[in-house]
mmCIF file of C-alpha atoms and ligand atoms in Angstrom:
data_model
loop_
_atom_site.group_PDB
_atom_site.id
_atom_site.type_symbol
_atom_site.label_atom_id
_atom_site.label_comp_id
_atom_site.label_asym_id
_atom_site.label_seq_id
_atom_site.Cartn_x
_atom_site.Cartn_y
_atom_site.Cartn_z
ATOM 1 C CA MET A 1479 -19.773 6.241 -97.892
ATOM 2 C CA ASP A 1480 -20.342 2.606 -98.465
ATOM 3 C CA LEU A 1481 -17.074 1.052 -99.484
ATOM 4 C CA THR A 1482 -18.287 -2.803 -99.116
ATOM 5 C CA LYS A 1483 -19.585 -2.245 -102.755
ATOM 6 C CA GLU A 1484 -15.886 -2.281 -103.825
ATOM 7 C CA LEU A 1485 -15.380 -5.801 -102.290
ATOM 8 C CA ASN A 1486 -15.146 -8.206 -105.467
ATOM 9 C CA CYS A 1487 -13.604 -11.214 -103.686
ATOM 10 C CA VAL A 1488 -14.443 -13.862 -101.105
ATOM 11 C CA VAL A 1489 -12.148 -15.184 -98.557
ATOM 12 C CA THR A 1490 -12.133 -19.140 -98.996
ATOM 13 C CA GLN A 1491 -9.396 -20.054 -96.559
ATOM 14 C CA SER A 1492 -7.694 -18.301 -93.723
ATOM 15 C CA LEU A 1493 -4.799 -20.577 -92.171
ATOM 16 C CA GLN A 1494 -2.836 -19.420 -89.499
ATOM 17 C CA VAL A 1495 0.433 -20.704 -89.897
ATOM 18 C CA SER A 1496 2.251 -19.014 -87.020
ATOM 19 C CA PRO A 1497 1.358 -16.386 -84.302
ATOM 20 C CA ILE A 1498 2.275 -13.961 -86.834
ATOM 21 C CA MET A 1499 1.785 -15.591 -90.257
ATOM 22 C CA LYS A 1500 -1.135 -16.269 -92.013
ATOM 23 C CA ILE A 1501 -1.841 -18.232 -95.466
ATOM 24 C CA ILE A 1502 -5.340 -16.322 -97.044
ATOM 25 C CA ARG A 1503 -7.012 -17.438 -100.186
ATOM 26 C CA VAL A 1504 -9.209 -15.491 -102.154
ATOM 27 C CA MET A 1505 -11.734 -16.439 -105.041
ATOM 28 C CA PRO A 1506 -13.249 -13.401 -107.046
ATOM 29 C CA GLN A 1507 -16.898 -13.186 -107.305
ATOM 30 C CA GLY A 1508 -18.702 -12.547 -110.713
ATOM 31 C CA TRP A 1509 -15.401 -12.025 -112.425
ATOM 32 C CA GLU A 1510 -12.211 -14.032 -113.353
ATOM 33 C CA PHE A 1511 -8.443 -13.109 -112.460
ATOM 34 C CA PRO A 1512 -6.783 -12.473 -115.714
ATOM 35 C CA SER A 1513 -3.717 -14.954 -116.250
ATOM 36 C CA PHE A 1514 -0.400 -14.018 -114.724
ATOM 37 C CA GLU A 1515 3.147 -14.802 -114.295
ATOM 38 C CA SER A 1516 4.473 -16.574 -111.313
ATOM 39 C CA GLY A 1517 6.260 -14.122 -108.911
ATOM 40 C CA GLN A 1518 3.696 -11.065 -109.697
ATOM 41 C CA PHE A 1519 1.809 -9.379 -107.009
ATOM 42 C CA VAL A 1520 -1.442 -7.690 -106.743
ATOM 43 C CA GLY A 1521 -3.656 -5.090 -104.512
ATOM 44 C CA LEU A 1522 -5.200 -6.324 -101.419
ATOM 45 C CA GLY A 1523 -7.799 -3.892 -99.803
ATOM 46 C CA LEU A 1524 -10.238 -3.618 -96.849
ATOM 47 C CA PRO A 1525 -12.384 -0.855 -95.897
ATOM 48 C CA PRO A 1526 -11.172 1.332 -92.914
ATOM 49 C CA ASP A 1527 -13.991 0.200 -90.849
ATOM 50 C CA ALA A 1528 -13.287 -3.719 -90.708
ATOM 51 C CA GLY A 1529 -12.634 -5.120 -87.619
ATOM 52 C CA ARG A 1530 -8.717 -5.498 -86.612
ATOM 53 C CA CYS A 1531 -7.493 -8.668 -85.087
ATOM 54 C CA GLU A 1532 -7.352 -9.301 -81.150
ATOM 55 C CA GLU A 1533 -3.679 -9.098 -81.308
ATOM 56 C CA SER A 1534 -2.973 -5.858 -82.960
ATOM 57 C CA THR A 1535 -1.986 -2.583 -81.308
ATOM 58 C CA THR A 1536 -2.926 1.029 -81.973
ATOM 59 C CA GLU A 1537 -2.323 1.953 -85.578
ATOM 60 C CA HIS A 1538 0.484 4.104 -86.483
ATOM 61 C CA ALA A 1539 -1.638 6.049 -88.726
ATOM 62 C CA GLU A 1540 -5.141 7.001 -88.741
ATOM 63 C CA PRO A 1541 -6.562 5.719 -92.393
ATOM 64 C CA LYS A 1542 -9.068 7.833 -94.574
ATOM 65 C CA ALA A 1543 -12.434 7.074 -93.936
ATOM 66 C CA ASP A 1544 -13.515 6.879 -97.616
ATOM 67 C CA LYS A 1545 -11.064 4.791 -99.146
ATOM 68 C CA LEU A 1546 -10.305 1.422 -98.832
ATOM 69 C CA ILE A 1547 -6.957 0.301 -97.370
ATOM 70 C CA LYS A 1548 -4.645 -1.015 -100.114
ATOM 71 C CA ARG A 1549 -1.283 -3.109 -100.173
ATOM 72 C CA ALA A 1550 0.655 -4.916 -102.519
ATOM 73 C CA TYR A 1551 0.614 -8.806 -101.519
ATOM 74 C CA SER A 1552 3.045 -11.251 -103.863
ATOM 75 C CA ILE A 1553 0.629 -14.443 -105.048
ATOM 76 C CA SER A 1554 1.901 -17.782 -103.767
ATOM 77 C CA SER A 1555 -0.451 -20.126 -105.891
ATOM 78 C CA SER A 1556 -0.141 -21.443 -108.863
ATOM 79 C CA SER A 1557 -0.710 -19.454 -112.205
ATOM 80 C CA LYS A 1558 -3.389 -21.950 -113.005
ATOM 81 C CA ASP A 1559 -5.407 -21.759 -109.912
ATOM 82 C CA ASN A 1560 -8.548 -19.741 -109.921
ATOM 83 C CA VAL A 1561 -8.430 -19.261 -105.985
ATOM 84 C CA ILE A 1562 -5.426 -16.828 -105.388
ATOM 85 C CA GLU A 1563 -3.347 -17.310 -102.079
ATOM 86 C CA PHE A 1564 -1.245 -14.832 -99.935
ATOM 87 C CA TYR A 1565 1.156 -15.594 -97.384
ATOM 88 C CA VAL A 1566 1.060 -12.709 -94.890
ATOM 89 C CA THR A 1567 2.961 -11.261 -91.747
ATOM 90 C CA LEU A 1568 1.167 -9.161 -89.130
ATOM 91 C CA VAL A 1569 2.563 -5.858 -88.769
ATOM 92 C CA HIS A 1570 0.765 -5.147 -85.328
ATOM 93 C CA SER A 1571 0.530 -1.353 -85.667
ATOM 94 C CA GLY A 1572 -0.043 -1.578 -89.755
ATOM 95 C CA ASN A 1573 -3.388 -0.306 -91.491
ATOM 96 C CA LEU A 1574 -4.439 -3.511 -93.636
ATOM 97 C CA THR A 1575 -2.687 -6.405 -91.878
ATOM 98 C CA PRO A 1576 -4.503 -6.297 -88.607
ATOM 99 C CA ARG A 1577 -7.632 -6.546 -90.335
ATOM 100 C CA LEU A 1578 -6.793 -9.441 -93.120
ATOM 101 C CA PHE A 1579 -6.010 -10.982 -89.885
ATOM 102 C CA ASN A 1580 -9.431 -10.589 -88.644
ATOM 103 C CA LEU A 1581 -11.101 -12.453 -91.993
ATOM 104 C CA LYS A 1582 -13.023 -15.036 -91.472
ATOM 105 C CA ILE A 1583 -13.628 -17.804 -94.228
ATOM 106 C CA GLY A 1584 -16.685 -16.379 -96.265
ATOM 107 C CA ASP A 1585 -15.826 -12.492 -95.694
ATOM 108 C CA LYS A 1586 -15.638 -10.054 -98.500
ATOM 109 C CA ILE A 1587 -12.286 -8.394 -99.676
ATOM 110 C CA TRP A 1588 -11.207 -6.150 -102.600
ATOM 111 C CA MET A 1589 -8.652 -7.697 -104.958
ATOM 112 C CA GLY A 1590 -6.951 -5.787 -107.790
ATOM 113 C CA LYS A 1591 -8.165 -6.855 -111.435
ATOM 114 C CA LYS A 1592 -4.426 -7.677 -112.632
ATOM 115 C CA ALA A 1593 -1.283 -8.871 -111.262
ATOM 116 C CA VAL A 1594 1.783 -7.203 -112.041
ATOM 117 C CA GLY A 1595 5.666 -6.913 -111.599
ATOM 118 C CA MET A 1596 8.849 -8.201 -113.157
ATOM 119 C CA PHE A 1597 9.936 -10.791 -110.634
ATOM 120 C CA THR A 1598 9.691 -13.535 -112.701
ATOM 121 C CA LEU A 1599 11.301 -16.330 -114.721
ATOM 122 C CA ASP A 1600 9.676 -16.152 -118.035
ATOM 123 C CA GLU A 1601 12.901 -14.219 -119.865
ATOM 124 C CA ILE A 1602 15.230 -16.582 -118.379
ATOM 125 C CA SER A 1603 16.156 -19.409 -120.477
ATOM 126 C CA SER A 1604 15.346 -22.954 -119.203
ATOM 127 C CA ASP A 1605 19.196 -24.185 -118.397
ATOM 128 C CA THR A 1606 20.540 -21.429 -116.352
ATOM 129 C CA ASN A 1607 20.552 -22.076 -112.608
ATOM 130 C CA ILE A 1608 18.291 -20.338 -110.003
ATOM 131 C CA VAL A 1609 18.952 -19.068 -106.638
ATOM 132 C CA LEU A 1610 15.762 -18.017 -104.650
ATOM 133 C CA VAL A 1611 16.868 -16.189 -101.463
ATOM 134 C CA ALA A 1612 13.972 -15.510 -98.938
ATOM 135 C CA THR A 1613 13.389 -14.033 -95.691
ATOM 136 C CA GLY A 1614 9.884 -14.655 -93.936
ATOM 137 C CA THR A 1615 6.783 -14.073 -96.151
ATOM 138 C CA GLY A 1616 9.511 -13.399 -98.945
ATOM 139 C CA VAL A 1617 8.986 -17.143 -100.171
ATOM 140 C CA ALA A 1618 5.613 -16.354 -101.555
ATOM 141 C CA PRO A 1619 6.336 -15.645 -105.144
ATOM 142 C CA TYR A 1620 8.890 -18.384 -105.076
ATOM 143 C CA MET A 1621 5.640 -21.124 -103.931
ATOM 144 C CA SER A 1622 4.123 -19.725 -106.925
ATOM 145 C CA MET A 1623 6.889 -20.327 -109.368
ATOM 146 C CA LEU A 1624 7.436 -23.680 -107.843
ATOM 147 C CA ARG A 1625 4.131 -24.635 -107.851
ATOM 148 C CA SER A 1626 3.703 -23.489 -111.905
ATOM 149 C CA ASN A 1627 6.323 -24.445 -114.059
ATOM 150 C CA ALA A 1628 9.819 -23.812 -112.033
ATOM 151 C CA LEU A 1629 10.583 -27.480 -111.531
ATOM 152 C CA MET A 1630 10.195 -28.625 -115.315
ATOM 153 C CA ARG A 1631 13.207 -26.278 -116.206
ATOM 154 C CA ASP A 1632 16.461 -27.767 -117.389
ATOM 155 C CA GLY A 1633 18.762 -25.974 -114.724
ATOM 156 C CA LYS A 1634 19.214 -26.631 -111.009
ATOM 157 C CA ILE A 1635 16.952 -24.097 -108.309
ATOM 158 C CA ILE A 1636 17.445 -23.867 -104.779
ATOM 159 C CA VAL A 1637 15.254 -22.123 -101.936
ATOM 160 C CA ILE A 1638 17.510 -20.571 -99.291
ATOM 161 C CA HIS A 1639 14.774 -19.593 -96.643
ATOM 162 C CA GLY A 1640 15.391 -17.556 -93.526
ATOM 163 C CA ALA A 1641 13.183 -16.885 -90.546
ATOM 164 C CA ALA A 1642 13.621 -16.033 -86.721
ATOM 165 C CA ASN A 1643 11.905 -19.313 -85.708
ATOM 166 C CA SER A 1644 11.516 -22.692 -87.338
ATOM 167 C CA TRP A 1645 7.363 -22.164 -87.255
ATOM 168 C CA ASP A 1646 8.305 -18.933 -89.325
ATOM 169 C CA LEU A 1647 9.439 -20.888 -92.018
ATOM 170 C CA GLY A 1648 6.066 -21.404 -93.943
ATOM 171 C CA TYR A 1649 5.466 -24.007 -96.802
ATOM 172 C CA SER A 1650 8.384 -25.825 -95.244
ATOM 173 C CA SER A 1651 6.731 -29.378 -95.318
ATOM 174 C CA GLU A 1652 5.878 -28.491 -99.374
ATOM 175 C CA LEU A 1653 9.299 -27.441 -99.951
ATOM 176 C CA ARG A 1654 10.781 -30.541 -98.244
ATOM 177 C CA LEU A 1655 8.495 -32.823 -100.282
ATOM 178 C CA LEU A 1656 9.364 -31.237 -103.605
ATOM 179 C CA ALA A 1657 13.243 -31.248 -102.890
ATOM 180 C CA ASN A 1658 12.763 -35.206 -102.014
ATOM 181 C CA MET A 1659 10.631 -35.438 -105.333
ATOM 182 C CA PHE A 1660 12.640 -33.244 -108.074
ATOM 183 C CA LYS A 1661 16.364 -33.728 -108.423
ATOM 184 C CA ASN A 1662 17.093 -30.483 -109.483
ATOM 185 C CA PHE A 1663 15.730 -29.093 -106.443
ATOM 186 C CA SER A 1664 17.140 -28.278 -102.922
ATOM 187 C CA TYR A 1665 15.646 -26.346 -100.198
ATOM 188 C CA TYR A 1666 17.513 -24.846 -97.385
ATOM 189 C CA PRO A 1667 16.023 -23.387 -94.419
ATOM 190 C CA THR A 1668 17.902 -21.222 -91.685
ATOM 191 C CA ILE A 1669 16.777 -19.778 -88.328
ATOM 192 C CA THR A 1670 18.152 -17.178 -86.526
ATOM 193 C CA GLU A 1671 16.884 -17.679 -82.918
ATOM 194 C CA PRO A 1672 17.509 -21.436 -82.334
ATOM 195 C CA GLY A 1673 17.226 -20.715 -78.519
ATOM 196 C CA ASN A 1674 13.649 -20.786 -78.767
ATOM 197 C CA GLU A 1675 12.804 -24.165 -80.410
ATOM 198 C CA PRO A 1676 11.063 -26.180 -77.798
ATOM 199 C CA SER A 1677 12.330 -29.181 -79.284
ATOM 200 C CA GLY A 1678 15.779 -28.026 -80.874
ATOM 201 C CA TRP A 1679 16.842 -27.240 -84.186
ATOM 202 C CA ALA A 1680 19.496 -29.538 -86.161
ATOM 203 C CA GLY A 1681 19.843 -27.136 -89.026
ATOM 204 C CA ASP A 1682 21.758 -23.735 -90.153
ATOM 205 C CA THR A 1683 21.532 -20.872 -87.515
ATOM 206 C CA ARG A 1684 23.494 -18.521 -89.520
ATOM 207 C CA PHE A 1685 22.311 -15.073 -91.667
ATOM 208 C CA ILE A 1686 21.728 -15.899 -95.308
ATOM 209 C CA GLU A 1687 24.862 -13.724 -95.999
ATOM 210 C CA GLU A 1688 26.957 -16.137 -94.404
ATOM 211 C CA ILE A 1689 25.705 -19.011 -95.688
ATOM 212 C CA TRP A 1690 25.933 -17.599 -99.355
ATOM 213 C CA LYS A 1691 29.635 -16.508 -98.477
ATOM 214 C CA SER A 1692 30.173 -20.193 -97.156
ATOM 215 C CA GLY A 1693 29.587 -21.243 -100.830
ATOM 216 C CA LEU A 1694 26.223 -23.486 -100.333
ATOM 217 C CA ALA A 1695 25.452 -23.365 -103.929
ATOM 218 C CA LYS A 1696 28.558 -24.859 -104.971
ATOM 219 C CA GLU A 1697 28.388 -27.420 -102.192
ATOM 220 C CA LYS A 1698 25.040 -28.480 -103.671
ATOM 221 C CA TRP A 1699 25.751 -28.510 -107.463
ATOM 222 C CA GLY A 1700 29.598 -29.152 -107.326
ATOM 223 C CA PHE A 1701 30.480 -26.123 -109.363
ATOM 224 C CA ALA A 1702 30.239 -22.458 -108.315
ATOM 225 C CA PRO A 1703 27.673 -19.962 -109.566
ATOM 226 C CA SER A 1704 28.380 -17.155 -111.901
ATOM 227 C CA PRO A 1705 26.724 -14.789 -113.817
ATOM 228 C CA ASP A 1706 27.390 -17.041 -116.971
ATOM 229 C CA ASN A 1707 24.914 -19.805 -115.080
ATOM 230 C CA THR A 1708 22.958 -18.359 -112.596
ATOM 231 C CA HIS A 1709 20.161 -16.000 -111.779
ATOM 232 C CA VAL A 1710 19.638 -14.878 -108.158
ATOM 233 C CA PHE A 1711 16.556 -13.903 -106.673
ATOM 234 C CA LEU A 1712 16.076 -11.712 -103.229
ATOM 235 C CA CYS A 1713 12.538 -11.091 -101.573
ATOM 236 C CA GLY A 1714 11.515 -10.216 -98.039
ATOM 237 C CA ASN A 1715 13.365 -8.132 -95.573
ATOM 238 C CA PRO A 1716 15.059 -4.711 -97.617
ATOM 239 C CA ARG A 1717 18.236 -5.413 -95.441
ATOM 240 C CA MET A 1718 18.520 -8.727 -96.489
ATOM 241 C CA VAL A 1719 18.203 -7.628 -100.404
ATOM 242 C CA THR A 1720 20.732 -4.736 -99.838
ATOM 243 C CA SER A 1721 23.435 -6.976 -98.156
ATOM 244 C CA MET A 1722 23.031 -9.746 -100.783
ATOM 245 C CA LYS A 1723 23.141 -7.471 -103.664
ATOM 246 C CA ASP A 1724 26.584 -5.994 -102.663
ATOM 247 C CA LEU A 1725 28.052 -9.637 -101.788
ATOM 248 C CA LEU A 1726 26.595 -11.069 -105.374
ATOM 249 C CA ALA A 1727 28.554 -7.668 -107.063
ATOM 250 C CA VAL A 1728 31.633 -8.622 -105.780
ATOM 251 C CA ASP A 1729 31.114 -11.960 -107.853
ATOM 252 C CA GLY A 1730 30.182 -9.805 -110.980
ATOM 253 C CA PHE A 1731 26.476 -10.444 -110.687
ATOM 254 C CA LYS A 1732 24.412 -7.391 -112.020
ATOM 255 C CA GLU A 1733 21.235 -6.258 -111.112
ATOM 256 C CA HIS A 1734 18.082 -6.799 -113.685
ATOM 257 C CA LYS A 1735 16.756 -3.899 -115.326
ATOM 258 C CA ARG A 1736 14.506 -3.416 -118.222
ATOM 259 C CA LYS A 1737 16.818 -1.893 -120.399
ATOM 260 C CA GLU A 1738 19.969 -3.393 -118.783
ATOM 261 C CA PRO A 1739 19.765 -7.195 -118.410
ATOM 262 C CA GLY A 1740 21.478 -8.784 -115.211
ATOM 263 C CA GLN A 1741 21.452 -11.581 -112.965
ATOM 264 C CA ILE A 1742 19.834 -10.182 -109.751
ATOM 265 C CA HIS A 1743 16.471 -9.750 -109.416
ATOM 266 C CA ALA A 1744 15.426 -7.961 -106.142
ATOM 267 C CA GLU A 1745 11.815 -7.469 -104.757
ATOM 268 C CA GLU A 1746 11.788 -5.390 -101.417
ATOM 269 C CA PHE A 1747 8.696 -6.047 -98.685
HETATM 270 C C1 FAD B 479 5.830 -5.955 -104.114
HETATM 271 C C2 FAD B 479 5.268 -6.301 -102.697
HETATM 272 C C3 FAD B 479 4.687 -7.364 -102.579
HETATM 273 C C4 FAD B 479 4.562 -7.548 -101.174
HETATM 274 N N1 FAD B 479 4.230 -8.859 -100.627
HETATM 275 C C5 FAD B 479 4.068 -9.064 -99.435
HETATM 276 C C6 FAD B 479 3.734 -10.711 -99.185
HETATM 277 O O1 FAD B 479 3.428 -11.589 -100.264
HETATM 278 N N2 FAD B 479 3.283 -10.807 -97.989
HETATM 279 C C7 FAD B 479 3.494 -9.674 -97.128
HETATM 280 O O2 FAD B 479 3.432 -10.212 -95.589
HETATM 281 N N3 FAD B 479 3.805 -8.494 -97.263
HETATM 282 C C8 FAD B 479 4.155 -8.377 -98.395
HETATM 283 N N4 FAD B 479 4.314 -6.985 -99.101
HETATM 284 C C9 FAD B 479 3.975 -6.007 -97.983
HETATM 285 C C10 FAD B 479 2.935 -4.984 -97.904
HETATM 286 O O3 FAD B 479 2.317 -4.474 -98.850
HETATM 287 C C11 FAD B 479 2.488 -3.963 -96.718
HETATM 288 O O4 FAD B 479 3.443 -3.203 -96.633
HETATM 289 C C12 FAD B 479 2.673 -5.001 -95.128
HETATM 290 O O5 FAD B 479 1.889 -6.021 -95.377
HETATM 291 C C13 FAD B 479 2.230 -3.972 -94.257
HETATM 292 O O6 FAD B 479 1.188 -3.797 -94.235
HETATM 293 P P1 FAD B 479 -0.036 -2.785 -93.241
HETATM 294 O O7 FAD B 479 -0.942 -1.696 -93.563
HETATM 295 O O8 FAD B 479 -0.210 -3.624 -92.334
HETATM 296 O O9 FAD B 479 0.946 -1.972 -92.621
HETATM 297 P P2 FAD B 479 1.228 -0.409 -92.788
HETATM 298 O O10 FAD B 479 0.241 0.613 -92.130
HETATM 299 O O11 FAD B 479 1.707 -0.023 -94.503
HETATM 300 O O12 FAD B 479 2.674 -0.081 -92.001
HETATM 301 C C14 FAD B 479 3.806 -0.631 -92.270
HETATM 302 C C15 FAD B 479 4.771 0.723 -92.376
HETATM 303 O O13 FAD B 479 4.658 1.727 -91.389
HETATM 304 C C16 FAD B 479 5.900 1.347 -90.450
HETATM 305 N N5 FAD B 479 4.708 1.461 -89.268
HETATM 306 C C17 FAD B 479 4.286 0.128 -88.658
HETATM 307 N N6 FAD B 479 4.369 0.611 -87.003
HETATM 308 C C18 FAD B 479 4.542 1.852 -87.224
HETATM 309 C C19 FAD B 479 4.794 2.666 -85.907
HETATM 310 N N7 FAD B 479 4.435 2.603 -84.935
HETATM 311 N N8 FAD B 479 5.662 3.877 -86.145
HETATM 312 C C20 FAD B 479 5.909 4.393 -87.469
HETATM 313 N N9 FAD B 479 6.219 3.427 -88.394
HETATM 314 C C21 FAD B 479 5.384 2.439 -88.025
HETATM 315 C C22 FAD B 479 6.313 0.075 -90.723
HETATM 316 O O14 FAD B 479 7.769 0.401 -90.548
HETATM 317 C C23 FAD B 479 6.273 0.024 -91.973
HETATM 318 O O15 FAD B 479 7.080 0.786 -93.172
HETATM 319 C C24 FAD B 479 4.823 -6.546 -100.010
HETATM 320 C C25 FAD B 479 5.061 -5.365 -100.691
HETATM 321 C C26 FAD B 479 5.480 -5.076 -101.827
HETATM 322 C C27 FAD B 479 6.105 -3.920 -102.200
#
């Protein structure tokens, strides 16, 4: 079966950010990606006979020969761009990511025709403060928010980004620049393996949970975040998401659900 006919986009950029992270940009060919809300995700897919990158290991499970391998990815580009950007971690034994890491500029890829998801700022009033917490590529949806209109909000915004090494803190230059330019925005990176840093690391080395408990938001804003004035977004490693939800519950924050509005918004990768 010729699955290449289903490939409806072209790769316009493939940037190696670190040994296991890439920024990939794709553009629809012959169709337009419909408007989306920053924070949403979309499917990407490749045929099983697409090549795997050199660094990959044996696949943990054989993909079906007659179907595209499809996975969900958060969009990191602005909701105003017609080229759609993704920030992807390599799962060495995974089905799709070793194939994504093998893509060259000009190669074809499948992208879903519509972005979906409720991990967005759209229903939150402009004067509410926002804490955006990420591990690894979990920062992707926040880049889309910040590159769209999040910084035009009246409330304050912090990005707390955790990774193993400083080179895994994708988008850090852009986030530092935004923090210098916008008074209502702070960026707080932390790394957990400072011993690997060739030139040392002067920043925080605690886990995100410890940083939250120590009162980072209060230190930055001059007041303690509470469910009345702040919404918290959690994205990335499911363990971080669960432990942060437990910590926030102690302060009275509740998970946001379609029928029961709350202040915790979570997306697990
Ligand atoms: C809403 C949403 C948004 C997402 N956004 C992003 C994003 O922006 N960036 C990003 O990088 N990822 C994102 N993901 C994750 C992404 O969808 C894929 O799950 C991820 O890229 C791995 O895909 P894969 O096909 O390479 O691995 P898969 O083949 O799907 O394998 C991964 C799974 O298999 C398990 N596994 C792997 N190897 C083995 C083994 N040897 N033995 C047993 N089990 C094994 C892993 O533990 C894992 O559960 C998102 C997920 C969701 C749900």
